[in-house]
Amino acid sequence: MFFARCRAVAKCVLANQSFYRFSTVYFNSRHFVRKMYTYTERGGQDTQEYHGFFSGSNGYISPMHDIPLYADSPNKVFNMVVEIPRWTNAKMEINLASSLNPMKQDIKKGKLRYVNNVFPYHGYIWNYGALPQTWEDPQVVDADTRCKGDGDPIDVCEIGTMVAKRGEVKQVKILGVMALIDEGETDWKVLAIDVKDPLASKMNDIGDVDKHMPGLLKATHEWFKIYKVPTGKPENEFAFGGQAKDQAFAFKVIADCNQHWSKMMGNAQAPQNLSCSNTTLNNASTITTADAQKIVEQVPATGTPGTVSASVDEWHYVKQT
């Protein structure tokens, strides 16, 4: 396995092996490091056996529980776990039910899930992921949306210029938030930008998005409204008439969901289908690094990649109401 340390972005080929170079990043097609976190893939790509595990300086960790919400609390810089790079279709997610919460592909009706291309959008139109140490409590009715949470960490749309890598841990600046109502549940969509992006210094609140990226907020609203229609679902609804709320509102949402996570982690019994296993928090759900290693080794290190149907690349056309 070959690794290279680089200071500029590039794609290279050495000994017939492709690898990617990033500033302070080690990467090849199966394994890369950004800052203090490593993402290791096990099992075959595009199969139900695929798992992506995260590790820190002392061994394997949970991306949900062990990666801190804040990368730099005084300056309001947050960690974001990238699940789905821009323009891709595979519906990857931090799997809450599995020990150590590895990255896995969502399964629906026994099949791997791929989001449809709804014209003119191809796959996800941002780098999509989650804020660690947040949880939208399904037992709590939000005062603004009047709906309960969806039981997941807060989703993040990173709108910067670079296409991220699956499993990357980005440091982001929060700009605002939309409130999607997905099948009767609150599903917050935070809008953020990588702090290293060339536009980051100019983007300080939600109004700056329209100023520097005209059309993106409108496209984001439309994407979330119609993306499930090709599967037979109705258009999604929004709180606040679909308006994106500002940075201050987003900070409040994040703080509330961080409190929901903290309270959940302090409960004697974890919610159903949510593993609280971690290796750094020193609570009742903390496991040893040796036990974490055993969990990872239960998944085959390699596997035959699955076959992706050509239908994943098809266009779907939606007449909006």
CSV table of C-alpha atoms in Angstrom, one decimal, residues 106-234:
chain,number,residue,atom,x,y,z
A,106,ASP,CA,-28.5,2.6,3.3
A,107,ILE,CA,-30.6,-0.4,2.5
A,108,LYS,CA,-34.3,-0.2,1.4
A,109,LYS,CA,-36.4,-3.3,0.7
A,110,GLY,CA,-33.2,-5.4,0.8
A,111,LYS,CA,-31.4,-3.3,-1.9
A,112,LEU,CA,-28.6,-0.8,-1.6
A,113,ARG,CA,-30.0,2.7,-1.9
A,114,TYR,CA,-28.9,5.2,-4.6
A,115,VAL,CA,-30.5,8.6,-4.8
A,116,ASN,CA,-32.1,9.4,-8.2
A,117,ASN,CA,-30.8,12.0,-10.6
A,118,VAL,CA,-33.7,14.5,-10.8
A,119,PHE,CA,-33.1,16.8,-13.8
A,120,PRO,CA,-31.0,19.0,-13.8
A,121,TYR,CA,-29.3,17.6,-10.7
A,122,HIS,CA,-26.8,14.7,-10.7
A,123,GLY,CA,-26.6,12.9,-7.3
A,124,TYR,CA,-26.0,15.2,-4.3
A,125,ILE,CA,-25.3,18.8,-5.2
A,126,TRP,CA,-23.0,19.4,-2.2
A,127,ASN,CA,-20.7,17.4,0.0
A,128,TYR,CA,-23.2,15.9,2.3
A,129,GLY,CA,-22.6,14.6,5.8
A,130,ALA,CA,-23.3,14.9,9.5
A,131,LEU,CA,-22.3,16.8,12.6
A,132,PRO,CA,-20.9,14.4,15.2
A,133,GLN,CA,-22.2,14.5,18.8
A,134,THR,CA,-25.6,15.8,17.7
A,135,TRP,CA,-28.9,13.9,17.7
A,136,GLU,CA,-32.4,14.9,16.6
A,137,ASP,CA,-34.4,13.3,19.4
A,138,PRO,CA,-37.4,11.4,18.1
A,139,GLN,CA,-39.2,11.9,21.4
A,140,VAL,CA,-38.9,15.7,21.4
A,141,VAL,CA,-41.3,18.0,19.5
A,142,ASP,CA,-39.4,21.0,18.2
A,143,ALA,CA,-40.9,24.3,19.2
A,144,ASP,CA,-40.4,25.8,15.7
A,145,THR,CA,-41.3,23.0,13.4
A,146,ARG,CA,-43.8,21.3,15.7
A,147,CYS,CA,-42.5,17.9,14.6
A,148,LYS,CA,-40.4,15.4,16.4
A,149,GLY,CA,-36.8,14.7,15.4
A,150,ASP,CA,-35.8,12.0,12.9
A,151,GLY,CA,-33.4,10.1,15.3
A,152,ASP,CA,-30.3,11.0,13.3
A,153,PRO,CA,-27.3,13.4,13.7
A,154,ILE,CA,-27.8,16.8,12.1
A,155,ASP,CA,-27.2,16.7,8.3
A,156,VAL,CA,-24.7,19.1,6.7
A,157,CYS,CA,-24.5,20.4,3.2
A,158,GLU,CA,-20.9,21.7,2.6
A,159,ILE,CA,-21.1,24.1,-0.3
A,160,GLY,CA,-17.4,24.8,-1.0
A,161,THR,CA,-15.7,24.4,-4.3
A,162,MET,CA,-13.8,21.1,-3.7
A,163,VAL,CA,-15.3,17.6,-4.1
A,164,ALA,CA,-14.7,15.8,-0.8
A,165,LYS,CA,-13.9,12.2,-0.1
A,166,ARG,CA,-16.1,9.7,1.7
A,167,GLY,CA,-15.0,9.5,5.3
A,168,GLU,CA,-13.2,12.8,5.3
A,169,VAL,CA,-13.5,14.9,8.5
A,170,LYS,CA,-13.8,18.5,7.4
A,171,GLN,CA,-13.6,21.6,9.5
A,172,VAL,CA,-16.5,23.9,8.5
A,173,LYS,CA,-18.0,27.3,9.2
A,174,ILE,CA,-21.8,27.3,9.7
A,175,LEU,CA,-23.8,29.7,7.6
A,176,GLY,CA,-27.5,28.8,8.1
A,177,VAL,CA,-30.0,26.0,8.2
A,178,MET,CA,-33.2,24.7,6.5
A,179,ALA,CA,-35.9,22.8,8.2
A,180,LEU,CA,-37.0,19.9,6.0
A,181,ILE,CA,-40.1,18.0,7.2
A,182,ASP,CA,-39.5,14.5,6.0
A,183,GLU,CA,-42.5,12.2,6.4
A,184,GLY,CA,-43.7,14.2,9.5
A,185,GLU,CA,-40.2,14.4,11.2
A,186,THR,CA,-37.9,17.4,11.6
A,187,ASP,CA,-34.8,16.9,9.5
A,188,TRP,CA,-32.5,19.9,9.8
A,189,LYS,CA,-30.2,20.7,6.9
A,190,VAL,CA,-27.2,22.8,8.0
A,191,LEU,CA,-25.5,24.9,5.3
A,192,ALA,CA,-21.7,25.2,5.8
A,193,ILE,CA,-18.5,25.8,4.1
A,194,ASP,CA,-15.0,24.3,4.5
A,195,VAL,CA,-12.9,26.8,6.4
A,196,LYS,CA,-10.1,26.2,3.9
A,197,ASP,CA,-12.3,27.1,0.9
A,198,PRO,CA,-11.3,30.2,-1.1
A,199,LEU,CA,-14.7,31.7,-0.4
A,200,ALA,CA,-14.8,30.9,3.3
A,201,SER,CA,-13.5,34.3,4.4
A,202,LYS,CA,-16.3,36.0,2.5
A,203,MET,CA,-19.1,33.7,3.8
A,204,ASN,CA,-20.2,34.7,7.3
A,205,ASP,CA,-24.0,34.3,7.3
A,206,ILE,CA,-26.8,32.9,5.1
A,207,GLY,CA,-27.1,36.2,3.1
A,208,ASP,CA,-23.6,35.7,1.8
A,209,VAL,CA,-24.6,32.5,0.1
A,210,ASP,CA,-26.9,34.3,-2.4
A,211,LYS,CA,-24.3,37.0,-2.8
A,212,HIS,CA,-21.4,34.8,-3.7
A,213,MET,CA,-23.2,31.7,-4.9
A,214,PRO,CA,-26.4,33.0,-6.5
A,215,GLY,CA,-29.0,30.2,-7.2
A,216,LEU,CA,-27.6,27.7,-4.7
A,217,LEU,CA,-30.1,28.2,-1.9
A,218,LYS,CA,-33.0,28.0,-4.4
A,219,ALA,CA,-31.5,24.8,-5.9
A,220,THR,CA,-31.0,23.3,-2.4
A,221,HIS,CA,-34.6,23.9,-1.6
A,222,GLU,CA,-35.8,22.4,-4.9
A,223,TRP,CA,-33.5,19.4,-4.5
A,224,PHE,CA,-34.8,18.4,-1.1
A,225,LYS,CA,-38.3,19.1,-2.2
A,226,ILE,CA,-38.3,16.7,-5.1
A,227,TYR,CA,-35.6,14.1,-4.7
A,228,LYS,CA,-37.9,11.4,-3.4
A,229,VAL,CA,-40.6,11.9,-6.1
A,230,PRO,CA,-39.1,9.3,-8.5
A,231,THR,CA,-39.5,6.7,-5.8
A,232,GLY,CA,-43.2,7.3,-5.6
A,233,LYS,CA,-43.1,9.6,-2.5
A,234,PRO,CA,-44.8,13.0,-2.4
